[in-house]
CSV table of C-alpha atoms and ligand atoms in Angstrom, one decimal:
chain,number,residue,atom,x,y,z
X,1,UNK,CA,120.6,98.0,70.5
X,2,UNK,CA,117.9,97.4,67.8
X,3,UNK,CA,114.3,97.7,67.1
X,4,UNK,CA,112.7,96.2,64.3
X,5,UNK,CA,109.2,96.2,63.0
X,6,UNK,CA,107.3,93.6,61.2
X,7,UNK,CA,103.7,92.9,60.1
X,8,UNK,CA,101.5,90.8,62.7
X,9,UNK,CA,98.7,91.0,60.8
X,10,UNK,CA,95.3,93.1,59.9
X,11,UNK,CA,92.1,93.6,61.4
X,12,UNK,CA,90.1,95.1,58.5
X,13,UNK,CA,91.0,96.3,55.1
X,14,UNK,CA,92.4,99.7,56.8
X,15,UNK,CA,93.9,98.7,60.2
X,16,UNK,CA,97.1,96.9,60.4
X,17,UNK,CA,98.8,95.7,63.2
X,18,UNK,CA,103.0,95.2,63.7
X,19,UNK,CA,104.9,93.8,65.9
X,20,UNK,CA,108.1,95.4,67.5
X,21,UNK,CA,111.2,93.7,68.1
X,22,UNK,CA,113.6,95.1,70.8
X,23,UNK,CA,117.1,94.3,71.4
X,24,UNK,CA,119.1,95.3,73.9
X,25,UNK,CA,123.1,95.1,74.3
X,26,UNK,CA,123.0,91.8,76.3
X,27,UNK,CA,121.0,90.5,73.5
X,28,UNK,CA,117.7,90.3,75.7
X,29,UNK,CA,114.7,90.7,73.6
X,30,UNK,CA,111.5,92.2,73.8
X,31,UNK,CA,108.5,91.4,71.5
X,32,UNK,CA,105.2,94.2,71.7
X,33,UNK,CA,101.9,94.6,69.3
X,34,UNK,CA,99.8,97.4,69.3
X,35,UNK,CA,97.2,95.4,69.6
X,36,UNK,CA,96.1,95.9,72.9
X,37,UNK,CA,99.3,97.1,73.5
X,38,UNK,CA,100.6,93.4,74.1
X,39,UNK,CA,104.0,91.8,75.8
X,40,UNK,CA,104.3,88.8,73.0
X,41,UNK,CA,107.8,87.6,74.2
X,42,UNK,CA,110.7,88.7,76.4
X,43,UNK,CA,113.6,86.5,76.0
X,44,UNK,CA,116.7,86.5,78.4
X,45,UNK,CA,119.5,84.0,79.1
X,46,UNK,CA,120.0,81.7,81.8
X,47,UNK,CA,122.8,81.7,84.4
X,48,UNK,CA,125.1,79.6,81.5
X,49,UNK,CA,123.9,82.1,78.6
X,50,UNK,CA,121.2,80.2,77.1
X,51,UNK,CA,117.9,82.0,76.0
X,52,UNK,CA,114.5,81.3,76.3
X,53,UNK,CA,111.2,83.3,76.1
X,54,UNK,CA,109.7,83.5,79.5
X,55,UNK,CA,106.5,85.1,78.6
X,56,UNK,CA,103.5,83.2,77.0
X,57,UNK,CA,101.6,84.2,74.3
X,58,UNK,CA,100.4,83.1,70.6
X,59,UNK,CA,102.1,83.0,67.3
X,60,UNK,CA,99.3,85.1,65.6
X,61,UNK,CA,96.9,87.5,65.6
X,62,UNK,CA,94.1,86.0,65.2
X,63,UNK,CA,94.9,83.8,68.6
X,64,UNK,CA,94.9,87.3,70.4
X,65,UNK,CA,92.1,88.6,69.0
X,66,UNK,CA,90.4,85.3,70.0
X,67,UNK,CA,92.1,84.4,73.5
X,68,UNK,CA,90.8,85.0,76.6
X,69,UNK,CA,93.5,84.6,79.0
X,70,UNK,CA,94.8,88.6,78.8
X,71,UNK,CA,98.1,87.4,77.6
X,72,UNK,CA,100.8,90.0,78.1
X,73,UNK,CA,98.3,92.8,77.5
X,74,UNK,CA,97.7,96.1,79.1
X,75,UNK,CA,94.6,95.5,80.9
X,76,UNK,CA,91.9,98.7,81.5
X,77,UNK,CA,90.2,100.9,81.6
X,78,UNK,CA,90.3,99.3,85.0
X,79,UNK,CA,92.2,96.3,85.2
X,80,UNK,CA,90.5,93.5,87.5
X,81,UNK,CA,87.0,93.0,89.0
X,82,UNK,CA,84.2,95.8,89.5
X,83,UNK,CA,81.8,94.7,91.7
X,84,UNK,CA,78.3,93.8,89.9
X,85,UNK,CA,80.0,96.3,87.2
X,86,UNK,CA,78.5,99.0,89.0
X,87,UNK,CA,79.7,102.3,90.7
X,88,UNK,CA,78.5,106.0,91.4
X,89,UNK,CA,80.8,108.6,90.3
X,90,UNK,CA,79.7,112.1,92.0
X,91,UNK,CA,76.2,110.6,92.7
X,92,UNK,CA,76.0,109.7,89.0
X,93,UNK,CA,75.6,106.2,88.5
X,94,UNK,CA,77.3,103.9,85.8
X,95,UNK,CA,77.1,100.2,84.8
X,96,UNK,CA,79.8,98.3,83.1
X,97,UNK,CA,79.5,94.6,81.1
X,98,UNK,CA,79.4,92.0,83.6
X,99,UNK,CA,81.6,90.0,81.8
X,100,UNK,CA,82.7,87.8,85.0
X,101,UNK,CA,79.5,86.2,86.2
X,102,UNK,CA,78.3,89.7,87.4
X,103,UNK,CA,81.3,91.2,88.1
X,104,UNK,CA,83.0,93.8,85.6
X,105,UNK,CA,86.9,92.4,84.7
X,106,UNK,CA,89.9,94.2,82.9
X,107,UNK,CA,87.7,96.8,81.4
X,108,UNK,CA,85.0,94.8,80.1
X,109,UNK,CA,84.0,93.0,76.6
X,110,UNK,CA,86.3,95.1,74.6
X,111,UNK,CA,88.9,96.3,77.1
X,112,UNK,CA,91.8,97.9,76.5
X,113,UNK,CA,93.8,94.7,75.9
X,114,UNK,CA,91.8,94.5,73.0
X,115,UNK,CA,91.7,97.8,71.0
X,116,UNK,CA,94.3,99.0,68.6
X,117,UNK,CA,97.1,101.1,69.9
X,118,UNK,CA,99.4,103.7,67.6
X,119,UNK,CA,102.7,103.0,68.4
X,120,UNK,CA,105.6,105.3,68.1
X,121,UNK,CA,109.4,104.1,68.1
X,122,UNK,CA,111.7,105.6,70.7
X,123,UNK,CA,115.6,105.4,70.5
X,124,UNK,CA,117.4,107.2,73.9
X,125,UNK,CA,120.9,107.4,74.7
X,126,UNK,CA,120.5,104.0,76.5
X,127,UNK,CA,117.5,102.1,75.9
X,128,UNK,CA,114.9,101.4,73.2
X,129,UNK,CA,111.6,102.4,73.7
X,130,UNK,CA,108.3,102.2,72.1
X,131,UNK,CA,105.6,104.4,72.6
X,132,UNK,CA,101.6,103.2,72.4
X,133,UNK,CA,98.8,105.1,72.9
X,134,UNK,CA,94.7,104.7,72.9
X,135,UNK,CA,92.0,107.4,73.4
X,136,UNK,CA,89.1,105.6,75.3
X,137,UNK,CA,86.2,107.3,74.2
X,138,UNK,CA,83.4,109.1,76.9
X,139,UNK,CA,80.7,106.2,76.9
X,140,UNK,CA,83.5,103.2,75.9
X,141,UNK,CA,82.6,99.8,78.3
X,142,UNK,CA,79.9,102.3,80.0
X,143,UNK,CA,83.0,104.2,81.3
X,144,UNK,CA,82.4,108.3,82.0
X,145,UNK,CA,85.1,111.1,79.9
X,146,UNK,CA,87.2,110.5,77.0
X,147,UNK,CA,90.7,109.0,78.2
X,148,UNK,CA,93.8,109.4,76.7
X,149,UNK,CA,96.3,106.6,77.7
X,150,UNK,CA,99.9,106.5,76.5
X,151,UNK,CA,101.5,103.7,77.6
X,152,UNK,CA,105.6,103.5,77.2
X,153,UNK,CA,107.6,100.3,77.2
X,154,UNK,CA,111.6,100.7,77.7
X,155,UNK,CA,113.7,97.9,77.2
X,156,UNK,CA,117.4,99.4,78.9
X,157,UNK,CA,120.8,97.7,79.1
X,158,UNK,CA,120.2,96.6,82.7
X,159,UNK,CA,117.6,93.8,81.5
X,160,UNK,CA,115.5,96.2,82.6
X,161,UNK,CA,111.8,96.0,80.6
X,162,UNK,CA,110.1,99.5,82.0
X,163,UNK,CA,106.3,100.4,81.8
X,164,UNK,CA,105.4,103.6,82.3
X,165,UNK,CA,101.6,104.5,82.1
X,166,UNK,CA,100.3,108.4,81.6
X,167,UNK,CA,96.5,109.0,81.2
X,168,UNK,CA,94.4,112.1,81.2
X,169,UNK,CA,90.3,112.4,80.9
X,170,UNK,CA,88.0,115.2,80.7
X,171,UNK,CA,85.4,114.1,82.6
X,172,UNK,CA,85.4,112.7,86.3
X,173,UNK,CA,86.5,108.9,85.6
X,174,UNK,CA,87.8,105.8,87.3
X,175,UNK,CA,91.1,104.2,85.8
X,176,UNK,CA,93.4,101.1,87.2
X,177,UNK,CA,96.0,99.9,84.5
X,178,UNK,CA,98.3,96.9,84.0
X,179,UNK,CA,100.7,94.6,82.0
X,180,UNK,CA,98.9,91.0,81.9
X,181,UNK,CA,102.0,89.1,81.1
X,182,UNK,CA,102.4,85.4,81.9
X,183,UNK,CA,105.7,84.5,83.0
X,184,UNK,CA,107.4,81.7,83.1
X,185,UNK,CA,111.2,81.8,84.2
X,186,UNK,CA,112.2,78.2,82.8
X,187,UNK,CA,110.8,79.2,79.4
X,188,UNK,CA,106.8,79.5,78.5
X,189,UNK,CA,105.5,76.3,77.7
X,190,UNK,CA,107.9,74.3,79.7
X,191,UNK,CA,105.4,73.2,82.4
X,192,UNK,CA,104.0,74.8,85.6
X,193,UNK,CA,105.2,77.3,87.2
X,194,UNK,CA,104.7,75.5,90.8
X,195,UNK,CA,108.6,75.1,91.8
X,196,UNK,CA,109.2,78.5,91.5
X,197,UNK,CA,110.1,80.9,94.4
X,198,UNK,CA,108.1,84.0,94.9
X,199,UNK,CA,108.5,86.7,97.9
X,200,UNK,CA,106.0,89.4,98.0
X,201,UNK,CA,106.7,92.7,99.9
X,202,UNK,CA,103.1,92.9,101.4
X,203,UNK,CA,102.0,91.9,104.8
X,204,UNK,CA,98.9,92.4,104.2
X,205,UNK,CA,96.1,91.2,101.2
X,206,UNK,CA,92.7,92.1,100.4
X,207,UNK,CA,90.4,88.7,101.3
X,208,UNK,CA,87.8,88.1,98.6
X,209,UNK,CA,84.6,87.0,98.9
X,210,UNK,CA,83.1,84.0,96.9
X,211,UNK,CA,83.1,86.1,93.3
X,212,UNK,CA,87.0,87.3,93.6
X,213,UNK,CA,85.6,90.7,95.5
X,214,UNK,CA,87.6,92.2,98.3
X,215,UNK,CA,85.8,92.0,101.6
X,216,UNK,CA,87.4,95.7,102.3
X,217,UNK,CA,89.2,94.2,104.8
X,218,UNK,CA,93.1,94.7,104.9
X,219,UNK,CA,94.3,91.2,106.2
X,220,UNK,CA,97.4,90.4,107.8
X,221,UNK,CA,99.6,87.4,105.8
X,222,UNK,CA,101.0,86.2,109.0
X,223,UNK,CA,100.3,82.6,109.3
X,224,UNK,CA,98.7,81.8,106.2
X,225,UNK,CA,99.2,80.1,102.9
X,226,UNK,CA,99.4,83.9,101.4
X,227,UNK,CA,102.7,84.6,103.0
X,228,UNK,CA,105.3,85.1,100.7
X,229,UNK,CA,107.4,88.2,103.1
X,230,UNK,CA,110.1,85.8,102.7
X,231,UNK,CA,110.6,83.3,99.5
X,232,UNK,CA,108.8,80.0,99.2
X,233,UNK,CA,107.3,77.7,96.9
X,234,UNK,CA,104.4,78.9,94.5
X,235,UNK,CA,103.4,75.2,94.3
X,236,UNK,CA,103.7,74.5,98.5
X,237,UNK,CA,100.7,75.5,100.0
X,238,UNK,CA,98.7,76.2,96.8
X,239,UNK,CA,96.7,73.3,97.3
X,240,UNK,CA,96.2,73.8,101.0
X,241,UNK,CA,92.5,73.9,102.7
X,242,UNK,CA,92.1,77.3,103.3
X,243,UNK,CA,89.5,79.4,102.5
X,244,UNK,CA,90.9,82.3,100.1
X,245,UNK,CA,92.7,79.5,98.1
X,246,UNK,CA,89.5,77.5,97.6
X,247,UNK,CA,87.5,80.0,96.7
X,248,UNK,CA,90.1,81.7,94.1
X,249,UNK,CA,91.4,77.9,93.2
X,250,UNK,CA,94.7,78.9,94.1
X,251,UNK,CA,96.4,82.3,94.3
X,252,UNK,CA,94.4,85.1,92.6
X,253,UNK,CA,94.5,87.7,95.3
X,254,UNK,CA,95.8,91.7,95.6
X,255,UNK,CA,98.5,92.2,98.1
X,256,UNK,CA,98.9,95.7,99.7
X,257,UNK,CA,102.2,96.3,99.4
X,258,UNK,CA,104.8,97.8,101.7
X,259,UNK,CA,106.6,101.6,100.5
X,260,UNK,CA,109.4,103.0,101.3
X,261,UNK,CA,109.8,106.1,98.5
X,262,UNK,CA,106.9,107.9,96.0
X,263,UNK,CA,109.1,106.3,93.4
X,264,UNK,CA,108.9,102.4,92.1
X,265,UNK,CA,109.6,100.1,95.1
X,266,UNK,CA,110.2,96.4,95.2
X,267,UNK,CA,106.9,94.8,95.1
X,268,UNK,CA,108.0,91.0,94.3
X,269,UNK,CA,110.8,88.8,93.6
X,270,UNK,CA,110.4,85.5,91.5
X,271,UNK,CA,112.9,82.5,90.5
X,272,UNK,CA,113.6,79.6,89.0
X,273,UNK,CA,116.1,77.4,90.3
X,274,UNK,CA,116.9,75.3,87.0
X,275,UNK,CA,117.3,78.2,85.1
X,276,UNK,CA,118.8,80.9,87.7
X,277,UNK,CA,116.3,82.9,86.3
X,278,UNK,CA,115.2,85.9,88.5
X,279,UNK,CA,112.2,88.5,88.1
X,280,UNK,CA,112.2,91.3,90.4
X,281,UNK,CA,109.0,93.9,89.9
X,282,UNK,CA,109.6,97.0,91.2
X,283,UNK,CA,106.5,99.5,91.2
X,284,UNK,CA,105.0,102.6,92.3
X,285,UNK,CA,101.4,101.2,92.6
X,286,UNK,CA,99.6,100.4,95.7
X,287,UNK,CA,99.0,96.5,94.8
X,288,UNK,CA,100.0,93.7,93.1
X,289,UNK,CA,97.7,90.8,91.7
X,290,UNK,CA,99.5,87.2,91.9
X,291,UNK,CA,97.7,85.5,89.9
X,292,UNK,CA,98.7,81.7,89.7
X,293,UNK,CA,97.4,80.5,86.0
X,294,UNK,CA,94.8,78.6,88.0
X,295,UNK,CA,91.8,79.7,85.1
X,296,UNK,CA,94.3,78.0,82.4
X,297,UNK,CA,92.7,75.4,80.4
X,298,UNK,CA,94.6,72.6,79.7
X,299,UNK,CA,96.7,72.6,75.9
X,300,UNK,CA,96.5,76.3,75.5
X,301,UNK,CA,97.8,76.4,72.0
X,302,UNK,CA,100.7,79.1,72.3
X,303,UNK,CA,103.7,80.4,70.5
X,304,UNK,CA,106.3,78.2,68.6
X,305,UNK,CA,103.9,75.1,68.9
X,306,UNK,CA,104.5,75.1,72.5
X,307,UNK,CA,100.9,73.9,74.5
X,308,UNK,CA,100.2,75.2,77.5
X,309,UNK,CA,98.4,74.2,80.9
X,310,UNK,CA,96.9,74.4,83.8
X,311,UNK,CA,99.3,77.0,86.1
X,312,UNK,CA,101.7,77.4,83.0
X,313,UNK,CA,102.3,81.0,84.1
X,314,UNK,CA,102.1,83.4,86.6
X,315,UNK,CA,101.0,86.9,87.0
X,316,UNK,CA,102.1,89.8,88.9
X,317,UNK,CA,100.0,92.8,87.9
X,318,UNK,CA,101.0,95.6,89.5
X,319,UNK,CA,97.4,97.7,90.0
X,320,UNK,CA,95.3,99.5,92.7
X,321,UNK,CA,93.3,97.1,94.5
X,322,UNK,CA,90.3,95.6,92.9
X,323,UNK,CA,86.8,96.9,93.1
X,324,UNK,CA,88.4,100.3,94.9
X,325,UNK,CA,85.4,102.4,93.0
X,326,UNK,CA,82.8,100.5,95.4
X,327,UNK,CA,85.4,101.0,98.5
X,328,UNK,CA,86.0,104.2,100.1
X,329,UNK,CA,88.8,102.8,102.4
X,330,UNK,CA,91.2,102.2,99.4
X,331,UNK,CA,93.5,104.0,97.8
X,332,UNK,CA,91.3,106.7,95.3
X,333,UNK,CA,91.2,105.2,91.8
X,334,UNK,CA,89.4,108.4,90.6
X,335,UNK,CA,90.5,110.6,88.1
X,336,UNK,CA,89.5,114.2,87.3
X,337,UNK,CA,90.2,116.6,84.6
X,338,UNK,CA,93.2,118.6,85.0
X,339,UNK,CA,94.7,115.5,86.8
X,340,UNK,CA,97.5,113.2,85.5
X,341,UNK,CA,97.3,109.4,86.4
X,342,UNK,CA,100.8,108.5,86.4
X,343,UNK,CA,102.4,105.3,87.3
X,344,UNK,CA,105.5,103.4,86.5
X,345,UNK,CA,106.4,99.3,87.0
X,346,UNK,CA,110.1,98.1,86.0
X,347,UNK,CA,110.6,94.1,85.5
X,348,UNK,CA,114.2,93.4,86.1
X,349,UNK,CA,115.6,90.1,85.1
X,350,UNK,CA,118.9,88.6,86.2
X,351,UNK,CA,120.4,85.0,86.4
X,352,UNK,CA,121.7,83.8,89.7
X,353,UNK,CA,125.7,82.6,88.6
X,354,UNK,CA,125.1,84.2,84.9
X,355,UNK,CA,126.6,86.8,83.5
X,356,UNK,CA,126.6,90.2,85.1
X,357,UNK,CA,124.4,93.0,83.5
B,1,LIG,C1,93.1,88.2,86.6
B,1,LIG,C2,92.1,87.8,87.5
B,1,LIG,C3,91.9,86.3,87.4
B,1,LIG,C4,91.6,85.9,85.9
B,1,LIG,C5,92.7,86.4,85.1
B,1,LIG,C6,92.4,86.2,83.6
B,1,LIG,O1,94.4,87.9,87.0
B,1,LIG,O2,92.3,88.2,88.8
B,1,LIG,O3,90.8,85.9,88.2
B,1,LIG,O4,90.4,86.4,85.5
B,1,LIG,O5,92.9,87.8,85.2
B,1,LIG,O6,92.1,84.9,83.3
């Protein structure tokens, strides 16, 4: 096991930004900045041994400070949409950018996935860790009570990449984090990511309305494109002619997902049949965002010359639903003083016929 660090770049004549290497004993990799606290690259072998980086990002960091796709970062101070950036906190009211048509989206102009992060190096008995944390000051985005957010990623010997999220405020807030990351399990830049198989433990999602708003309503999957309980095709019914679909152009929708323990549960299973690849997500969060690349420009401009399109990637962001400030009938994304938010997500990679780990 090995972490190395190495310039990434500078902001200004006093801040400096590095990027972390990890290695585990399988020879996995795991690439983070501190800016924004950023997945650059995870690369893992397929089922014959072979590598690839199934994450997509940029080469430099000028491209991060200048993209606008969330690559890999850690989205908040609430990741997703806030309804007309507007809620009311103990009859206090706040407004947020609108920096999605109206709507407030992963924390506004300068979210999280943007700020500089200290970062700390870790080294356990079995893993490799690194350590990143951000104090959100009272006001930040329009958001109430200074936040301190320390964010751990764990790379372990399982091919386990672990992110465990800790934040505390001092005054009443609201706070929803999450990893951004845009996988790929044939390698980022290696087409779409419509052949791959996805099951999502959820029965249920959150509709939307015509901006990407949950309704409120808790809707059953069952006979609809959004059914993934058991595997299917990303790219089989993306295209089909049904309402959530057209409005979000494909899938961009919060699933609620099914618990059975207080501690990180399955949430979704993704893979590629070329490769073998396989990505579980296990989480203790309430929701997951799939997310199907379908805002992607075409000849994103990414890492090792690699361009990327339309549905390149897909998300999974593990989160409380969206817009749960403006709905009383989801799970409480409030946090007080004295309070800790705590919540973990592991992604586990494997390849079908590979090597075992
Ligand atoms: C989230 C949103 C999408 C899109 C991406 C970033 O996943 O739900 O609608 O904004 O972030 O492009």
């Amino acid at each position: 096991m090995d972490i190395k660090k190495h310039p990434f770049g500078q902001i200004d004549d006093t801040t400096l930004v590095d990027l972390y290497k990890l290695t585990n004993l399988n020879g996995m990799a795991v690439g983070i900045t501190n800016y924004g606290a950023t997945l650059v690259a995870v690369t893992v072998a397929d089922r014959r041994g072979n590598p690839a980086d199934v994450i997509l990002g940029y080469d430099s960091l000028a491209d991060y400070i200048n993209g606008s796709n969330y690559f890999g970062c850690i989205a908040g101070r609430y990741a997703n949409r806030i309804a007309g950036g507007r809620f009311e906190l103990n009859q206090i009211p706040y407004l947020l950018a609108q920096n999605d048509g109206g709507n407030h989206l992963h924390g506004g102009i300068r979210g999280f996935g943007k700020a500089v992060w200290q970062a700390r190096e870790m080294e356990n008995h079995d893993s490799l860790g690194l350590a990143l944390t951000y104090l959100s000051q009272d006001g930040e985005e329009g958001y109430p009570g200074n936040l301190s957010i320390t964010v751990i990623y764990t790379l372990t010997n399982k091919n386990e990449l672990r992110i465990d999220y800790n934040a505390t405020t001092d005054k009443p807030t609201v706070v929803n984090l999450t990893n951004h990351a845009y996988f790929n399990l044939a390698g980022a830049g290696s087409g779409d990511i419509l052949d791959h198989e996805l099951m999502i433990n959820a029965d249920r999602f959150t509709p939307v309305d015509a901006s990407l708003i949950p309704t409120g309503e808790l809707r059953s999957v069952k006979d609809t494109p959004l059914d993934f309980t058991r595997p299917m095709i990303i790219g089989a019914r993306i295209d089909q002619d049904h309402e959530q679909l057209l409005i979000a152009k494909g899938y961009d929708h919060n699933w609620v997902l099914k618990k059975d323990t207080d501690g990180p549960c399955l949430a979704a299973r993704a893979f590629e049949r070329k490769s073998g690849r396989t990505l579980e997500v296990y989480t203790t969060q309430p929701g997951i965002q799939f997310y199907s690349g379908n805002f992607m420009e075409n000849g994103i401009a990414g890492k090792t010359g690699q361009v990327y399109h339309h549905r390149g990637g897909f998300c999974l962001e593990t989160q409380h639903f969206p817009n749960s400030p403006n709905q009383p009938n989801f799970p409480s994304t409030i946090l007080d003083p004295g309070a800790i938010y705590e919540h973990t997500t592991i992604y586990r990679f494997s390849a079908a016929g590979g090597p075992p780990v």
